[in-house]
Coordinates of C-alpha atoms in Angstrom, one line a residue:
Chain A
X1 CA 0.0 0.2 0.1
X2 CA 2.8 2.0 0.9
X3 CA 4.3 2.6 -2.9
X4 CA 0.9 2.1 -4.4
X5 CA -0.2 5.2 -1.8
X6 CA 2.5 7.5 -2.7
X7 CA 2.2 6.8 -6.4
X8 CA -1.6 7.4 -6.5
X9 CA -1.2 10.5 -4.5
X10 CA 1.7 11.9 -6.8
X11 CA 0.0 10.7 -10.1
X12 CA -3.5 12.3 -9.0
X13 CA -1.9 15.4 -7.7
X14 CA 0.5 15.9 -10.9
X15 CA -1.7 14.5 -13.7
X16 CA -3.5 17.0 -16.0
X17 CA -3.8 19.4 -13.1
X18 CA -2.8 23.0 -13.9
X19 CA -2.6 26.0 -11.5
X20 CA -4.2 26.6 -8.1
X21 CA -2.8 26.0 -4.8
X22 CA -3.6 26.3 -1.2
X23 CA -0.7 28.5 0.3
X24 CA -1.6 32.2 -0.5
X25 CA -1.1 35.7 0.9
X26 CA -4.1 37.7 2.2
X27 CA -5.1 40.8 0.2
X28 CA -7.8 43.2 1.9
X29 CA -7.6 45.9 -0.9
X30 CA -8.5 44.9 -4.3
X31 CA -6.0 45.4 -7.3
X32 CA -4.9 48.8 -7.7
X33 CA -4.2 50.1 -11.2
X34 CA -1.0 49.0 -12.3
X35 CA 1.8 51.7 -11.7
X36 CA 5.3 51.5 -13.3
X37 CA 6.3 48.2 -12.7
X38 CA 8.9 47.9 -9.9
X39 CA 11.4 45.4 -10.4
X40 CA 11.4 43.0 -7.4
X41 CA 14.5 41.8 -5.7
X42 CA 15.3 38.0 -6.2
X43 CA 13.4 36.1 -3.8
X44 CA 15.4 34.4 -0.8
X45 CA 15.5 30.9 -1.8
X46 CA 17.6 28.0 -2.3
X47 CA 17.3 25.0 -4.5
X48 CA 18.3 21.5 -3.6
X49 CA 17.8 17.9 -5.1
X50 CA 14.9 16.5 -3.2
X51 CA 14.8 13.0 -5.0
X52 CA 16.0 11.4 -8.3
X53 CA 14.3 9.1 -10.5
X54 CA 16.3 7.3 -13.1
X55 CA 14.2 5.1 -15.6
X56 CA 16.3 3.0 -17.8
X57 CA 14.8 1.1 -20.2
X58 CA 15.8 -1.1 -23.6
X59 CA 12.7 0.2 -25.1
X60 CA 12.8 3.4 -27.5
X61 CA 9.3 4.7 -26.3
X62 CA 9.0 6.1 -23.9
X63 CA 12.8 6.5 -23.4
X64 CA 14.9 6.5 -20.4
X65 CA 15.3 9.7 -18.9
X66 CA 16.1 11.0 -15.2
X67 CA 13.7 13.2 -13.2
X68 CA 15.2 15.3 -10.3
X69 CA 12.6 16.7 -7.9
X70 CA 14.0 20.0 -6.4
X71 CA 13.5 21.4 -2.8
X72 CA 12.8 25.1 -2.2
X73 CA 14.5 26.0 1.0
X74 CA 15.3 29.3 2.6
X75 CA 13.7 32.6 4.0
X76 CA 11.0 33.4 1.4
X77 CA 10.4 29.5 0.5
X78 CA 7.0 29.3 2.7
X79 CA 5.9 32.4 0.4
X80 CA 6.4 30.5 -2.7
X81 CA 3.1 29.3 -4.3
X82 CA 4.1 28.1 -7.6
X83 CA 7.6 27.5 -9.2
X84 CA 9.2 25.8 -12.1
X85 CA 12.6 25.3 -13.3
X86 CA 14.5 25.6 -16.4
X87 CA 18.0 23.8 -17.1
X88 CA 20.8 25.3 -18.9
X89 CA 23.5 22.5 -18.2
X90 CA 23.7 19.1 -16.8
X91 CA 26.3 16.2 -16.8
X92 CA 27.0 13.2 -14.7
X93 CA 30.2 12.2 -13.7
X94 CA 31.4 10.4 -16.9
X95 CA 31.1 13.6 -18.9
X96 CA 27.7 12.6 -20.5
X97 CA 25.6 15.6 -21.3
X98 CA 22.0 15.2 -19.9
X99 CA 20.6 18.6 -21.3
X100 CA 18.5 18.3 -24.1
X101 CA 17.2 21.4 -25.2
X102 CA 13.5 21.5 -25.4
X103 CA 13.7 18.1 -24.0
X104 CA 12.4 19.0 -20.5
X105 CA 8.8 18.1 -20.0
X106 CA 7.6 19.2 -16.6
X107 CA 4.3 18.8 -14.5
X108 CA 1.2 20.8 -15.5
X109 CA 0.5 22.5 -18.9
X110 CA 3.2 25.3 -18.4
X111 CA 5.5 23.5 -16.0
X112 CA 4.1 25.3 -12.8
X113 CA 4.0 23.2 -9.7
X114 CA 1.9 24.5 -6.8
X115 CA 2.6 24.5 -2.9
X116 CA 1.1 21.7 -0.9
X117 CA -0.3 21.8 2.6
X118 CA 3.1 20.7 3.7
X119 CA 5.4 23.3 2.3
X120 CA 6.5 25.0 -0.9
X121 CA 6.2 23.4 -4.4
X122 CA 8.6 20.3 -5.5
X123 CA 9.2 21.4 -9.0
X124 CA 10.9 18.5 -11.3
X125 CA 13.4 18.7 -14.2
X126 CA 13.7 16.1 -16.9
X127 CA 16.9 15.1 -18.1
X128 CA 18.5 12.7 -20.5
X129 CA 19.6 9.4 -19.0
X130 CA 22.9 9.3 -17.6
X131 CA 25.4 6.5 -17.9
X132 CA 24.6 3.2 -15.9
X133 CA 28.6 3.5 -14.9
X134 CA 27.9 7.1 -13.6
X135 CA 27.8 7.8 -9.8
X136 CA 26.9 11.1 -9.5
X137 CA 25.4 14.0 -11.4
X138 CA 28.3 16.2 -11.6
X139 CA 26.6 19.3 -12.3
X140 CA 23.1 20.6 -13.2
X141 CA 22.7 24.4 -13.5
X142 CA 19.5 26.2 -14.3
X143 CA 17.1 28.8 -13.2
X144 CA 14.0 28.7 -10.7
X145 CA 11.4 30.7 -11.4
X146 CA 8.8 31.5 -8.4
X147 CA 5.4 32.8 -8.2
X148 CA 5.2 34.7 -4.5
X149 CA 1.9 36.6 -4.5
X150 CA 2.5 37.7 -1.0
X151 CA 5.2 40.2 -2.3
X152 CA 2.7 42.2 -4.2
X153 CA -0.6 43.5 -2.6
X154 CA -1.8 44.0 -6.0
X155 CA -1.0 40.2 -7.1
X156 CA -4.1 38.9 -5.2
X157 CA -7.9 40.0 -5.7
X158 CA -10.1 38.8 -3.2
X159 CA -13.9 38.3 -3.9
X160 CA -15.9 38.0 -0.6
X161 CA -18.6 35.6 0.0
X162 CA -18.0 34.2 -3.7
X163 CA -20.4 31.4 -3.5
X164 CA -23.3 34.0 -3.2
X165 CA -22.5 35.2 -6.5
X166 CA -23.0 32.2 -8.8
X167 CA -24.4 32.4 -12.0
X168 CA -24.1 36.3 -12.3
X169 CA -21.1 38.0 -13.9
X170 CA -18.8 39.3 -11.2
X171 CA -18.6 43.0 -11.7
X172 CA -15.4 44.3 -10.1
X173 CA -13.2 47.5 -11.4
X174 CA -10.2 45.5 -10.8
X175 CA -11.2 42.9 -13.2
X176 CA -12.7 45.1 -15.8
X177 CA -9.6 47.1 -15.8
X178 CA -7.6 43.9 -16.6
X179 CA -10.3 43.0 -19.3
X180 CA -11.2 39.7 -17.2
X181 CA -14.8 38.5 -17.3
X182 CA -15.3 36.2 -14.4
X183 CA -18.5 34.1 -13.6
X184 CA -18.7 31.5 -11.0
X185 CA -21.2 28.6 -12.2
X186 CA -23.8 26.2 -10.4
X187 CA -24.7 22.9 -12.0
X188 CA -27.8 24.8 -13.1
X189 CA -25.7 27.6 -14.4
X190 CA -24.0 25.0 -16.4
X191 CA -27.1 23.6 -17.7
X192 CA -28.0 27.2 -18.8
X193 CA -24.5 27.8 -20.5
X194 CA -24.9 24.3 -22.5
X195 CA -28.4 25.4 -23.8
X196 CA -26.9 28.6 -24.8
X197 CA -24.1 27.0 -26.5
X198 CA -26.8 24.6 -28.3
X199 CA -28.6 27.9 -29.3
X200 CA -25.1 29.4 -30.7
X201 CA -24.5 26.3 -32.7
X202 CA -27.7 26.3 -34.3
X203 CA -27.4 30.0 -34.9
X204 CA -23.8 29.7 -36.2
X205 CA -25.3 27.0 -38.6
X206 CA -28.2 29.0 -39.8
X207 CA -25.7 32.1 -40.7
X208 CA -23.2 29.6 -42.4
X209 CA -26.1 28.2 -44.7
X210 CA -27.2 31.9 -45.5
X211 CA -23.7 32.8 -46.4
X212 CA -23.4 29.5 -48.8
X213 CA -26.8 30.5 -50.0
X214 CA -25.7 33.9 -51.0
X215 CA -22.3 33.0 -52.3
X216 CA -24.3 30.0 -54.3
X217 CA -22.3 27.6 -52.9
X218 CA -18.6 29.1 -53.2
X219 CA -18.1 28.8 -49.2
X220 CA -17.2 25.3 -49.3
X221 CA -16.7 23.9 -46.0
X222 CA -18.0 27.1 -43.9
X223 CA -21.1 25.3 -42.7
X224 CA -19.3 22.1 -41.6
X225 CA -16.8 24.7 -39.9
X226 CA -19.5 26.4 -37.9
X227 CA -21.0 22.8 -36.9
X228 CA -17.7 21.7 -35.8
X229 CA -17.3 25.2 -33.8
X230 CA -20.8 25.0 -32.4
X231 CA -20.1 20.9 -31.2
X232 CA -16.8 21.8 -29.7
X233 CA -18.7 24.3 -27.7
X234 CA -21.4 21.9 -26.6
X235 CA -18.8 19.2 -26.1
X236 CA -16.6 21.3 -23.5
X237 CA -19.8 22.0 -21.6
X238 CA -20.6 18.4 -21.5
X239 CA -17.1 17.7 -20.4
X240 CA -17.3 20.1 -17.8
X241 CA -20.5 18.6 -16.5
X242 CA -19.1 15.1 -16.4
X243 CA -15.9 15.9 -14.8
X244 CA -16.9 18.4 -12.2
X245 CA -17.5 16.9 -8.6
X246 CA -20.0 18.2 -5.9
X247 CA -17.5 20.2 -3.9
X248 CA -15.7 21.5 -7.1
X249 CA -15.5 25.4 -8.2
X250 CA -16.7 26.0 -11.6
X251 CA -15.6 29.4 -13.3
X252 CA -16.3 30.6 -16.4
X253 CA -13.2 32.5 -17.5
X254 CA -12.6 35.3 -20.3
X255 CA -9.0 36.2 -19.9
X256 CA -7.5 37.6 -23.4
X257 CA -4.6 39.0 -21.7
X258 CA -3.8 36.0 -19.7
X259 CA -3.8 38.1 -16.2
X260 CA -5.2 35.3 -14.2
X261 CA -1.9 32.7 -12.9
X262 CA -4.6 31.0 -10.5
X263 CA -7.5 30.7 -8.1
X264 CA -7.6 30.0 -4.6
X265 CA -10.4 29.9 -1.8
X266 CA -10.0 31.1 1.6
X267 CA -12.7 30.6 4.4
X268 CA -14.2 33.7 6.1
X269 CA -11.5 33.8 8.8
X270 CA -8.9 33.8 5.9
X271 CA -7.8 30.0 6.3
X272 CA -6.9 28.5 2.9
X273 CA -9.5 25.9 1.8
X274 CA -7.7 23.3 0.1
X275 CA -7.7 22.2 -3.6
X276 CA -5.9 19.7 -5.3
X277 CA -5.7 21.2 -8.6
X278 CA -7.7 23.1 -11.5
X279 CA -8.7 21.7 -14.7
X280 CA -8.7 24.1 -17.6
X281 CA -11.1 23.7 -20.6
X282 CA -11.7 26.1 -23.1
X283 CA -13.2 29.1 -21.7
X284 CA -13.8 27.6 -18.2
X285 CA -11.8 26.2 -15.0
X286 CA -12.8 23.6 -12.4
X287 CA -10.9 24.2 -9.1
X288 CA -10.9 20.8 -7.5
X289 CA -11.9 20.9 -4.1
X290 CA -11.4 18.2 -1.3
X291 CA -14.3 19.2 0.8
X292 CA -17.3 21.3 0.3
X293 CA -16.3 25.1 0.1
X294 CA -17.5 26.6 3.5
X295 CA -20.2 29.2 3.7
X296 CA -18.9 33.0 3.5
X297 CA -15.8 31.7 1.6
X298 CA -14.0 34.0 -0.5
X299 CA -12.3 33.5 -3.8
X300 CA -9.0 34.6 -4.3
X301 CA -7.7 35.6 -7.9
X302 CA -4.1 35.3 -8.2
X303 CA -2.9 37.9 -10.8
X304 CA 0.5 37.8 -12.9
X305 CA 2.3 40.9 -11.8
X306 CA 6.0 41.6 -12.3
X307 CA 6.6 42.3 -8.5
X308 CA 4.9 38.6 -7.8
X309 CA 7.6 36.3 -9.7
X310 CA 11.2 36.2 -9.0
X311 CA 13.9 34.2 -10.6
X312 CA 16.8 32.4 -8.6
X313 CA 19.7 30.8 -10.4
X314 CA 20.8 27.3 -9.1
X315 CA 23.7 24.8 -9.2
X316 CA 23.5 21.2 -7.8
X317 CA 26.8 19.5 -7.5
X318 CA 27.7 15.7 -7.2
X319 CA 24.4 14.4 -6.4
X320 CA 24.3 10.7 -6.0
X321 CA 22.5 8.7 -8.6
X322 CA 20.0 5.9 -7.5
Chain B
X1 CA 31.0 -42.0 -28.2
X2 CA 27.9 -42.0 -30.2
X3 CA 28.0 -43.8 -33.8
X4 CA 28.4 -41.4 -36.4
X5 CA 26.0 -41.6 -39.2
X6 CA 26.8 -40.2 -42.6
X7 CA 25.3 -36.9 -43.2
X8 CA 22.8 -37.8 -46.1
X9 CA 21.5 -40.5 -43.6
X10 CA 21.4 -38.3 -40.7
X11 CA 19.3 -35.4 -42.7
X12 CA 16.9 -38.0 -43.9
X13 CA 16.1 -38.9 -40.3
X14 CA 16.0 -35.5 -39.0
X15 CA 11.9 -35.0 -39.5
X16 CA 11.6 -38.5 -37.7
X17 CA 13.7 -37.5 -34.8
X18 CA 11.9 -34.3 -34.9
X19 CA 8.5 -36.0 -34.5
X20 CA 9.7 -38.4 -32.0
X21 CA 11.2 -35.7 -29.8
X22 CA 8.1 -33.6 -29.6
X23 CA 6.3 -34.0 -26.4
X24 CA 2.9 -35.0 -26.1
X25 CA 2.1 -31.9 -23.9
X26 CA 3.8 -29.6 -26.5
X27 CA 5.1 -27.6 -23.3
X28 CA 8.7 -27.6 -24.9
X29 CA 7.2 -26.1 -28.0
X30 CA 7.1 -22.6 -26.3
X31 CA 10.2 -20.6 -25.4
X32 CA 10.1 -17.9 -23.0
X33 CA 12.8 -15.1 -23.6
X34 CA 13.3 -11.7 -22.2
X35 CA 12.2 -8.7 -24.2
X36 CA 11.9 -4.9 -22.8
X37 CA 13.9 -4.7 -19.6
X38 CA 13.0 -1.4 -17.7
X39 CA 14.9 -0.7 -14.6
X40 CA 13.5 2.2 -12.4
X41 CA 15.8 3.6 -9.9
X42 CA 14.6 5.7 -7.3
X43 CA 16.7 7.9 -4.5
X44 CA 13.6 7.1 -2.5
X45 CA 14.4 3.2 -1.9
X46 CA 10.6 2.1 -1.9
X47 CA 10.1 2.8 -5.3
X48 CA 12.8 1.0 -7.7
X49 CA 12.0 -2.1 -9.6
X50 CA 13.5 -3.9 -12.4
X51 CA 10.6 -5.1 -14.9
X52 CA 11.4 -7.3 -17.5
X53 CA 8.9 -8.2 -20.5
X54 CA 8.8 -11.8 -21.5
X55 CA 8.5 -12.9 -25.4
X56 CA 6.8 -16.1 -26.0
X57 CA 7.4 -18.2 -29.1
X58 CA 6.8 -21.3 -30.6
X59 CA 4.0 -23.3 -32.6
X60 CA 1.5 -23.4 -29.7
X61 CA 1.5 -19.7 -28.8
X62 CA -1.3 -19.0 -30.5
X63 CA -3.2 -21.4 -28.2
X64 CA -2.3 -19.4 -25.1
X65 CA -5.0 -17.3 -23.7
X66 CA -3.7 -16.6 -20.2
X67 CA -0.5 -17.1 -18.1
X68 CA 1.0 -16.7 -14.9
X69 CA 4.8 -16.3 -14.2
X70 CA 6.3 -17.9 -11.0
X71 CA 9.7 -16.6 -10.3
X72 CA 11.9 -18.8 -8.0
X73 CA 15.3 -16.9 -8.2
X74 CA 16.6 -13.9 -9.5
X75 CA 19.8 -12.2 -9.1
X76 CA 22.2 -9.6 -10.8
X77 CA 25.7 -10.5 -11.7
X78 CA 27.0 -9.0 -8.3
X79 CA 25.2 -11.4 -6.4
X80 CA 22.2 -9.1 -5.3
X81 CA 19.2 -11.1 -4.9
X82 CA 16.3 -9.7 -6.8
X83 CA 13.4 -11.9 -5.5
X84 CA 12.4 -12.6 -1.8
X85 CA 8.9 -14.4 -1.6
X86 CA 7.1 -13.6 1.3
X87 CA 6.2 -16.5 3.8
X88 CA 2.3 -16.7 3.2
X89 CA 2.8 -15.5 -0.5
X90 CA 0.2 -17.0 -2.6
X91 CA 0.9 -17.3 -6.4
X92 CA -0.3 -14.3 -8.3
X93 CA -3.5 -14.1 -10.9
X94 CA -3.3 -15.4 -14.5
X95 CA -3.3 -12.7 -16.9
X96 CA -5.1 -12.6 -20.1
X97 CA -2.6 -13.2 -23.0
X98 CA -2.6 -13.0 -26.8
X99 CA 0.6 -12.4 -29.3
X100 CA -0.9 -9.0 -30.3
X101 CA -1.2 -7.7 -26.7
X102 CA 1.4 -5.1 -25.9
X103 CA 3.2 -5.1 -23.6
X104 CA 3.4 -8.5 -23.0
X105 CA 3.5 -10.5 -19.9
X106 CA 6.3 -8.9 -17.3
X107 CA 7.8 -10.2 -14.3
X108 CA 8.7 -7.6 -11.6
X109 CA 11.8 -7.7 -9.4
X110 CA 13.8 -5.9 -6.7
X111 CA 16.2 -3.1 -8.3
X112 CA 19.6 -4.4 -9.2
X113 CA 22.7 -2.8 -8.2
X114 CA 23.7 0.3 -10.5
X115 CA 27.1 -1.5 -10.8
X116 CA 25.7 -4.7 -12.2
X117 CA 25.4 -5.4 -15.8
X118 CA 23.2 -8.5 -16.2
X119 CA 20.7 -10.5 -14.0
X120 CA 19.7 -14.2 -14.2
X121 CA 16.1 -15.5 -13.7
X122 CA 14.8 -18.8 -12.8
X123 CA 11.1 -19.9 -12.5
X124 CA 8.3 -21.1 -14.5
X125 CA 5.3 -20.0 -16.8
X126 CA 2.1 -21.6 -16.3
X127 CA 0.2 -21.4 -19.8
X128 CA -3.7 -21.5 -20.1
X129 CA -4.5 -23.4 -23.3
X130 CA -8.4 -23.8 -23.2
X131 CA -8.6 -25.5 -26.3
X132 CA -7.3 -28.6 -24.4
X133 CA -10.2 -28.9 -22.2
X134 CA -14.0 -28.2 -23.2
X135 CA -14.4 -27.8 -19.1
X136 CA -12.7 -24.4 -19.1
X137 CA -15.9 -22.7 -20.3
X138 CA -19.3 -22.6 -18.5
X139 CA -22.2 -20.9 -20.1
X140 CA -25.1 -19.5 -18.1
X141 CA -28.3 -18.8 -20.1
X142 CA -30.5 -15.7 -19.4
X143 CA -28.4 -15.1 -16.0
X144 CA -29.8 -11.7 -15.8
X145 CA -33.1 -13.1 -15.1
X146 CA -31.9 -14.8 -11.6
X147 CA -30.2 -11.7 -9.8
X148 CA -28.9 -11.6 -6.3
X149 CA -28.5 -15.7 -6.1
X150 CA -25.4 -17.7 -7.1
X151 CA -25.2 -19.3 -10.2
X152 CA -26.0 -22.9 -9.6
X153 CA -23.0 -24.9 -11.1
X154 CA -21.5 -28.3 -10.3
X155 CA -18.5 -27.0 -12.3
X156 CA -18.3 -23.8 -10.4
X157 CA -18.7 -25.6 -7.1
X158 CA -15.6 -28.3 -8.0
X159 CA -13.5 -24.9 -8.7
X160 CA -14.7 -23.3 -5.4
X161 CA -16.1 -20.6 -7.4
X162 CA -19.4 -18.6 -6.7
X163 CA -20.6 -15.8 -9.0
X164 CA -23.6 -13.8 -8.2
X165 CA -25.3 -11.6 -10.9
X166 CA -26.4 -8.5 -9.0
X167 CA -29.2 -6.1 -9.1
X168 CA -27.9 -2.2 -9.0
X169 CA -29.6 -2.0 -5.5
X170 CA -27.8 -4.9 -4.2
X171 CA -24.4 -3.9 -6.2
X172 CA -24.5 -0.5 -4.0
X173 CA -25.0 -2.2 -0.8
X174 CA -22.3 -4.5 -1.3
X175 CA -20.2 -1.5 -2.5
X176 CA -20.9 0.3 0.9
X177 CA -20.4 -3.1 2.8
X178 CA -17.0 -3.5 1.1
X179 CA -15.6 0.0 1.3
X180 CA -12.8 0.4 3.5
X181 CA -13.4 2.6 6.5
X182 CA -11.2 5.6 7.3
X183 CA -10.2 3.7 10.3
X184 CA -8.7 0.7 8.3
X185 CA -7.1 2.8 5.8
X186 CA -5.4 4.7 8.6
X187 CA -4.7 1.5 10.4
X188 CA -3.5 -0.1 6.9
X189 CA -1.1 3.1 6.3
X190 CA 0.4 2.9 9.8
X191 CA 1.0 -0.8 9.4
X192 CA 3.0 -0.2 6.1
X193 CA 4.8 2.9 7.8
X194 CA 3.2 5.4 5.4
X195 CA 3.5 8.9 7.0
X196 CA 0.4 10.5 8.9
X197 CA 0.6 13.3 6.3
X198 CA 0.3 11.1 3.2
X199 CA -2.6 9.0 5.0
X200 CA -4.4 12.3 5.4
X201 CA -4.1 13.0 1.9
X202 CA -4.9 9.7 0.8
X203 CA -8.3 10.0 3.0
X204 CA -9.0 13.2 1.5
X205 CA -8.4 12.2 -2.1
X206 CA -10.7 9.3 -1.4
X207 CA -13.2 11.8 -0.1
X208 CA -12.7 13.8 -3.0
X209 CA -12.9 11.5 -5.8
X210 CA -16.1 9.6 -4.4
X211 CA -18.0 13.0 -4.9
X212 CA -17.0 12.6 -8.7
X213 CA -19.9 10.8 -10.6
X214 CA -18.9 7.9 -12.7
X215 CA -19.3 4.9 -10.5
X216 CA -23.2 4.3 -10.9
X217 CA -24.2 1.4 -12.7
X218 CA -25.9 2.3 -16.0
X219 CA -28.9 0.0 -17.7
X220 CA -25.8 -1.1 -20.0
X221 CA -24.0 -2.6 -16.9
X222 CA -23.6 -6.0 -15.8
X223 CA -22.9 -6.4 -12.1
X224 CA -21.3 -9.4 -10.7
X225 CA -19.9 -10.7 -7.2
X226 CA -17.5 -13.4 -7.3
X227 CA -15.7 -15.7 -4.9
X228 CA -12.7 -17.2 -6.3
X229 CA -10.3 -18.3 -3.4
X230 CA -8.1 -20.2 -5.8
X231 CA -8.1 -17.6 -8.7
X232 CA -9.6 -20.1 -11.1
X233 CA -11.4 -17.5 -13.2
X234 CA -9.7 -16.5 -16.1
X235 CA -12.2 -14.0 -17.8
X236 CA -16.1 -13.3 -17.8
X237 CA -17.9 -12.3 -20.8
X238 CA -21.3 -11.6 -22.0
X239 CA -22.6 -12.9 -25.1
X240 CA -26.1 -12.6 -26.9
X241 CA -28.2 -15.8 -26.9
X242 CA -26.9 -16.7 -30.2
X243 CA -23.4 -16.7 -28.9
X244 CA -22.4 -13.4 -30.7
X245 CA -20.4 -10.6 -28.7
X246 CA -21.5 -8.2 -26.6
X247 CA -18.8 -5.3 -26.5
X248 CA -17.6 -4.3 -23.3
X249 CA -15.7 -1.0 -23.6
X250 CA -15.1 -0.6 -20.0
X251 CA -14.6 -2.9 -16.9
X252 CA -14.0 -2.2 -13.2
X253 CA -13.7 -4.3 -10.3
X254 CA -12.9 -4.0 -6.6
X255 CA -12.0 -6.5 -3.7
X256 CA -9.8 -9.6 -4.0
X257 CA -10.2 -13.3 -4.4
X258 CA -12.2 -13.6 -1.2
X259 CA -15.0 -11.1 -2.4
X260 CA -14.7 -9.0 -5.7
X261 CA -17.6 -6.8 -7.2
X262 CA -17.4 -6.4 -11.1
X263 CA -19.0 -3.9 -13.2
X264 CA -18.8 -4.6 -16.9
X265 CA -20.2 -1.7 -18.8
X266 CA -21.5 -2.8 -22.2
X267 CA -21.8 -1.1 -25.5
X268 CA -25.5 -1.6 -25.4
X269 CA -28.1 -2.7 -23.1
X270 CA -27.9 -6.7 -22.6
X271 CA -30.9 -8.3 -23.9
X272 CA -32.7 -10.4 -21.2
X273 CA -31.6 -13.8 -22.5
X274 CA -27.9 -12.6 -22.7
X275 CA -25.5 -15.6 -21.5
X276 CA -22.6 -15.4 -19.4
X277 CA -19.5 -17.2 -20.6
X278 CA -17.0 -18.1 -17.5
X279 CA -13.7 -19.3 -18.5
X280 CA -11.9 -21.1 -15.9
X281 CA -8.7 -22.8 -15.7
X282 CA -8.7 -26.5 -15.0
X283 CA -5.7 -28.9 -14.4
X284 CA -5.9 -30.2 -18.1
X285 CA -5.7 -26.7 -19.7
X286 CA -2.5 -25.7 -17.7
X287 CA 1.0 -26.4 -19.4
X288 CA 4.1 -25.4 -17.6
X289 CA 7.3 -24.3 -19.2
X290 CA 10.3 -23.3 -17.7
X291 CA 11.8 -19.8 -17.3
X292 CA 15.6 -19.5 -17.7
X293 CA 16.8 -16.2 -18.3
X294 CA 20.4 -15.9 -18.5
X295 CA 22.7 -12.9 -18.6
X296 CA 19.9 -10.7 -19.4
X297 CA 21.8 -7.0 -20.2
X298 CA 20.6 -4.4 -17.8
X299 CA 19.9 -1.0 -19.5

């Protein structure tokens, strides 16, 4: 059960889940209009090797590789909500080059790994397979990118009593200034979305038919395209229906400039309400919750601001291979 | 020293020798070799393992429908023991086999030394060849018409197997009865030396996942409960009355040999007169071949 538990947890927590984390800083004020960005000092964090997984195989697919999980330590480590690492150089003690440009597949859709209940995030780097004769990783160099919303009050937008605001657009000047449209959806709201999507699909089809008629058949494929687009929208909503759990938070998100980094939930007393990841589907996000969201909870919208991000170079030397 | 025959005579005798040498069981006709080797090495010692995929060859391979690998010893070239059978370890389950199934059958060992270059493995492979015994297939007509009662069958009784088609209500009741309690999970976690934080996470995850839908049986579902202490059941299939296949895109099960709940989700609602085909292993349907892998190169 030991291995299985660890594996199940690691898998469940890592697989196909993007952004959203429980560790966060609080902000009582809505985000102010972005002034001239103030470059933030590098965060006081250090990077160490936490664990290594050397997958060696005679098969060509999936091929051999070495995963190194990193530990984030130091004064600012508890404030790191998300982190990801990129490698610039890696060699084993036989001199084999383990750095493959573009070969670093990391967790999540964009590689960000979120903090957990027990501490800072544990980002992972993927390297080429070391020699069987190698005893150590002689050197791994890279840069750790960290998201620390606590360093910038403008990075967190708190929406009080969010659960009472379901199924209507959240009208907030701070969101509007970022061109963000946000709506919390109930299952009933989702049903309405589905109906609207079906109407849109029919409308698109009707317009395509009309255009085709007008162009006397010269718009070949237009109706099929409209059909496919409408179908995709309906399918997305159906997928939301199928995959959303009873406790989960469903959000309709229109964020053309990608200003939102993640969503978190906090109880009325500010205590983090833990989630286990976010599923992103075209225009919608599902924040996966372990338990029902308590009444009076707030939604914390984590924003991408220059001061909330920091980069730290790191070097790992003579790390023993398993 | 054997009496030498002229080459031409030896050639002429070859087919006869081959014919006489072929054992009646056909066991020697199947050879087992190592295919893909995967060595998963982790700095967290609990996670490492060596997996060797087996490749079967020989004229009888097409007849093999399931198999079970039993390792007796395994060592790397530095002497590291890679197989330590538990005290009360029962033989594993038979797994379905076909030549076009990938990956093929595998055996899992402990992690070899990083300095090792090769491994040796000895044991045996039990092959299930149903064509050798008509008693391996048991057919139960219109089994959906007698829910919540064990299927009456002397063949099942002899094999110490009990199969009960379940109604959705009984299936849900059984699911609740068989679900491990929080206390059981905590106790098992502690027994296995899992950290408290990990146990807590597992409990929360279980709770969160149980709130997701998808576990509910539908009208396409066939629900069964099996008791099979000797792991005699090889497969369970649902067919139409005329014997034609009812496709099952998904299957799920929970429990073990003592009691197992099975949900077979068919592509269509099964007709009321659908039949259940139970494939059982019988002594006559099993052929055992040696497993003798020498100097398997480590990646």
